[in-house]
Short mmCIF file of C-alpha atoms in Angstrom, two decimals:
data_model
loop_
_atom_site.label_atom_id
_atom_site.label_comp_id
_atom_site.label_asym_id
_atom_site.label_seq_id
_atom_site.Cartn_x
_atom_site.Cartn_y
_atom_site.Cartn_z
CA UNK A 1 0.00 0.00 0.00
CA UNK A 2 1.32 3.46 -0.89
CA UNK A 3 0.33 7.07 -0.19
CA UNK A 4 -0.81 7.30 -3.84
CA UNK A 5 -3.19 4.38 -3.24
CA UNK A 6 -4.69 6.22 -0.28
CA UNK A 7 -4.98 9.49 -2.20
CA UNK A 8 -6.69 7.59 -5.02
CA UNK A 9 -9.29 6.46 -2.50
CA UNK A 10 -10.24 10.08 -1.92
CA UNK A 11 -11.32 10.48 -5.56
CA UNK A 12 -15.02 10.70 -6.29
CA UNK A 13 -16.40 7.27 -7.13
CA UNK A 14 -13.50 5.29 -5.61
CA UNK A 15 -14.52 1.90 -4.28
CA UNK A 16 -14.18 1.11 -0.58
CA UNK A 17 -10.93 -0.70 0.26
CA UNK A 18 -10.40 -1.94 3.83
CA UNK A 19 -6.59 -2.16 3.52
CA UNK A 20 -6.38 1.29 2.00
CA UNK A 21 -8.66 2.74 4.67
CA UNK A 22 -6.56 1.20 7.47
CA UNK A 23 -3.40 2.70 5.95
CA UNK A 24 -5.20 6.05 5.57
CA UNK A 25 -5.95 5.98 9.29
CA UNK A 26 -2.23 5.50 10.00
CA UNK A 27 -1.49 8.55 7.82
CA UNK A 28 -4.16 10.60 9.63
CA UNK A 29 -2.48 9.77 12.94
CA UNK A 30 0.93 10.62 11.50
CA UNK A 31 -0.46 14.05 10.49
CA UNK A 32 -1.69 14.55 14.06
CA UNK A 33 1.74 13.60 15.50
CA UNK A 34 3.67 15.83 13.11
CA UNK A 35 1.17 18.64 13.64
CA UNK A 36 1.70 18.46 17.40
CA UNK A 37 5.46 18.58 16.87
CA UNK A 38 5.08 21.59 14.58
CA UNK A 39 2.75 23.53 16.85
CA UNK A 40 3.99 22.96 20.41
CA UNK A 41 7.40 24.66 20.44
CA UNK A 42 9.55 27.15 18.58
CA UNK A 43 11.29 25.98 15.38
CA UNK A 44 13.76 27.81 13.16
CA UNK A 45 12.65 28.46 9.57
CA UNK A 46 14.84 25.57 8.44
CA UNK A 47 13.24 23.23 11.00
CA UNK A 48 9.76 24.37 9.93
CA UNK A 49 10.53 23.50 6.31
CA UNK A 50 11.84 20.08 7.32
CA UNK A 51 8.78 19.33 9.46
CA UNK A 52 6.42 20.59 6.77
CA UNK A 53 8.21 18.38 4.25
CA UNK A 54 7.58 15.34 6.44
CA UNK A 55 3.96 16.38 6.90
CA UNK A 56 3.22 16.71 3.17
CA UNK A 57 5.58 13.91 2.09
CA UNK A 58 7.50 16.16 -0.31
CA UNK A 59 10.47 18.47 -0.09
CA UNK A 60 9.49 22.07 0.64
CA UNK A 61 11.35 24.81 -1.22
CA UNK A 62 13.85 26.96 0.72
CA UNK A 63 11.70 30.01 -0.03
CA UNK A 64 8.68 28.61 1.88
CA UNK A 65 7.70 30.55 5.02
CA UNK A 66 5.11 29.83 7.68
CA UNK A 67 4.02 31.09 11.07
CA UNK A 68 2.56 28.22 13.16
CA UNK A 69 0.24 26.94 14.34
CA UNK A 70 -0.85 25.03 11.25
CA UNK A 71 -3.42 22.23 11.11
CA UNK A 72 -4.18 19.52 8.58
CA UNK A 73 -6.09 16.26 8.76
CA UNK A 74 -3.97 14.35 6.23
CA UNK A 75 -1.10 16.41 4.84
CA UNK A 76 0.05 14.12 2.06
CA UNK A 77 -2.25 15.67 -0.54
CA UNK A 78 -0.83 19.21 -0.27
CA UNK A 79 1.51 20.60 -2.94
CA UNK A 80 3.31 23.88 -2.21
CA UNK A 81 5.06 26.02 -4.84
CA UNK A 82 8.02 28.34 -4.35
CA UNK A 83 7.96 31.55 -2.29
CA UNK A 84 4.70 30.61 -0.53
CA UNK A 85 3.78 32.17 2.82
CA UNK A 86 1.22 30.61 5.19
CA UNK A 87 0.26 32.73 8.20
CA UNK A 88 -0.74 31.38 11.61
CA UNK A 89 -3.87 29.42 12.45
CA UNK A 90 -4.60 27.94 9.01
CA UNK A 91 -6.61 24.73 8.62
CA UNK A 92 -6.10 22.63 5.48
CA UNK A 93 -8.50 19.71 4.99
CA UNK A 94 -6.49 18.25 2.13
CA UNK A 95 -7.84 14.77 1.43
CA UNK A 96 -9.32 16.02 -1.86
CA UNK A 97 -6.05 17.72 -2.81
CA UNK A 98 -4.66 21.23 -2.34
CA UNK A 99 -2.25 22.83 -4.81
CA UNK A 100 -0.70 26.18 -3.90
CA UNK A 101 1.04 28.09 -6.69
CA UNK A 102 4.29 30.04 -6.54
CA UNK A 103 4.22 33.30 -4.61
CA UNK A 104 0.86 32.65 -2.90
CA UNK A 105 0.09 34.41 0.40
CA UNK A 106 -2.30 32.67 2.78
CA UNK A 107 -3.59 34.89 5.62
CA UNK A 108 -4.37 34.14 9.28
CA UNK A 109 -6.97 31.46 10.02
CA UNK A 110 -7.69 30.54 6.40
CA UNK A 111 -9.65 27.31 5.92
CA UNK A 112 -9.16 25.22 2.77
CA UNK A 113 -11.79 22.44 2.82
CA UNK A 114 -11.75 19.72 0.14
CA UNK A 115 -14.43 17.46 1.61
CA UNK A 116 -18.19 17.82 1.55
CA UNK A 117 -20.83 15.44 2.88
CA UNK A 118 -23.86 13.98 1.12
CA UNK A 119 -27.18 15.59 2.04
CA UNK A 120 -29.20 12.43 1.39
CA UNK A 121 -29.84 10.65 4.73
CA UNK A 122 -29.63 7.28 2.93
CA UNK A 123 -25.98 8.06 2.14
CA UNK A 124 -25.17 8.61 5.87
CA UNK A 125 -23.17 11.81 5.19
CA UNK A 126 -20.87 10.05 2.70
CA UNK A 127 -17.72 12.07 1.92
CA UNK A 128 -17.34 13.78 -1.44
CA UNK A 129 -13.87 15.05 -2.38
CA UNK A 130 -12.88 17.85 -4.76
CA UNK A 131 -9.48 19.57 -5.07
CA UNK A 132 -8.64 23.21 -4.41
CA UNK A 133 -6.17 24.85 -6.78
CA UNK A 134 -4.61 28.18 -5.82
CA UNK A 135 -2.81 29.94 -8.66
CA UNK A 136 0.45 31.84 -8.67
CA UNK A 137 0.65 35.03 -6.59
CA UNK A 138 -2.83 34.60 -5.10
CA UNK A 139 -3.47 36.47 -1.87
CA UNK A 140 -6.07 34.95 0.47
CA UNK A 141 -7.05 37.28 3.30
CA UNK A 142 -7.50 36.37 6.96
CA UNK A 143 -10.45 34.20 7.99
CA UNK A 144 -11.41 33.31 4.42
CA UNK A 145 -12.83 29.87 3.67
CA UNK A 146 -12.36 28.11 0.32
CA UNK A 147 -14.71 25.22 -0.36
CA UNK A 148 -14.20 21.97 -2.34
CA UNK A 149 -13.60 22.10 -6.07
CA UNK A 150 -12.58 25.78 -6.25
CA UNK A 151 -9.80 27.05 -8.51
CA UNK A 152 -8.41 30.51 -7.79
CA UNK A 153 -6.71 32.13 -10.80
CA UNK A 154 -3.28 33.76 -10.84
CA UNK A 155 -2.94 37.15 -9.11
CA UNK A 156 -6.46 36.95 -7.65
CA UNK A 157 -7.25 38.32 -4.19
CA UNK A 158 -9.73 36.77 -1.76
CA UNK A 159 -10.86 39.40 0.74
CA UNK A 160 -10.74 38.73 4.47
CA UNK A 161 -13.72 36.74 5.72
CA UNK A 162 -14.89 35.63 2.28
CA UNK A 163 -16.47 32.23 1.69
CA UNK A 164 -15.40 31.07 -1.77
CA UNK A 165 -17.88 28.61 -3.25
CA UNK A 166 -16.96 28.83 -6.97
CA UNK A 167 -13.95 29.45 -9.15
CA UNK A 168 -12.25 32.85 -8.94
CA UNK A 169 -11.02 34.35 -12.23
CA UNK A 170 -7.40 35.48 -12.49
CA UNK A 171 -6.68 39.15 -11.75
CA UNK A 172 -9.87 39.74 -9.74
CA UNK A 173 -10.74 40.63 -6.15
CA UNK A 174 -13.55 38.60 -4.58
CA UNK A 175 -15.26 39.09 -1.26
CA UNK A 176 -18.43 38.39 0.70
CA UNK A 177 -20.51 35.37 1.67
CA UNK A 178 -20.73 33.78 -0.79
CA UNK A 179 -17.79 35.49 -2.48
CA UNK A 180 -18.44 37.46 -5.66
CA UNK A 181 -16.19 39.51 -7.91
CA UNK A 182 -15.71 43.00 -6.47
CA UNK A 183 -13.08 44.29 -8.86
CA UNK A 184 -10.86 43.41 -11.81
CA UNK A 185 -7.19 44.12 -11.21
CA UNK A 186 -5.43 46.14 -13.89
CA UNK A 187 -1.79 45.34 -14.72
CA UNK A 188 -0.55 48.62 -13.21
CA UNK A 189 -2.35 47.81 -9.93
CA UNK A 190 -0.62 44.48 -9.51
CA UNK A 191 1.83 45.78 -6.87
CA UNK A 192 -0.50 48.24 -5.16
CA UNK A 193 -2.78 47.55 -2.21
CA UNK A 194 -5.76 45.67 -3.59
CA UNK A 195 -8.17 45.67 -0.66
#
């Protein structure tokens, strides 16, 4: 059994597999252990990158920065680009897959949720998985929530407190509950304050 086998089990329509599910439970517990290590004492930036690499099962670029605490329920289905910053208190529910593009900025207490539950009582709240894709140079403001299946285009901004339920076009600012486009970013505005 491999991590890829477990991740494949989180795809919509995947058949139940007892061996895979048992291994997934081991990986969930590993994420809890590594998360406790990450969040319960000070670590240098180098140590944070090493711990994060173990958590996601991939090497993290030297340009990665993070302020703990950080929480995830699985970890192994997160991909982080170069020059990414994750601020404190973020919660990544990554079983459905989270991809973070180069130069992305993730604000305080951001929630990225890739799992939804079935509404039909006969399905007993069955899990449904859908990936979140965050483009290059995206800025997600504090306390925003991004829901399953959302893609956020390059250079987009998600305002603080927004709940993102659908794809966000590149070069736009979205905000509200549910989030809607508030503004289109012009090229000359790219390096100015957007919100």
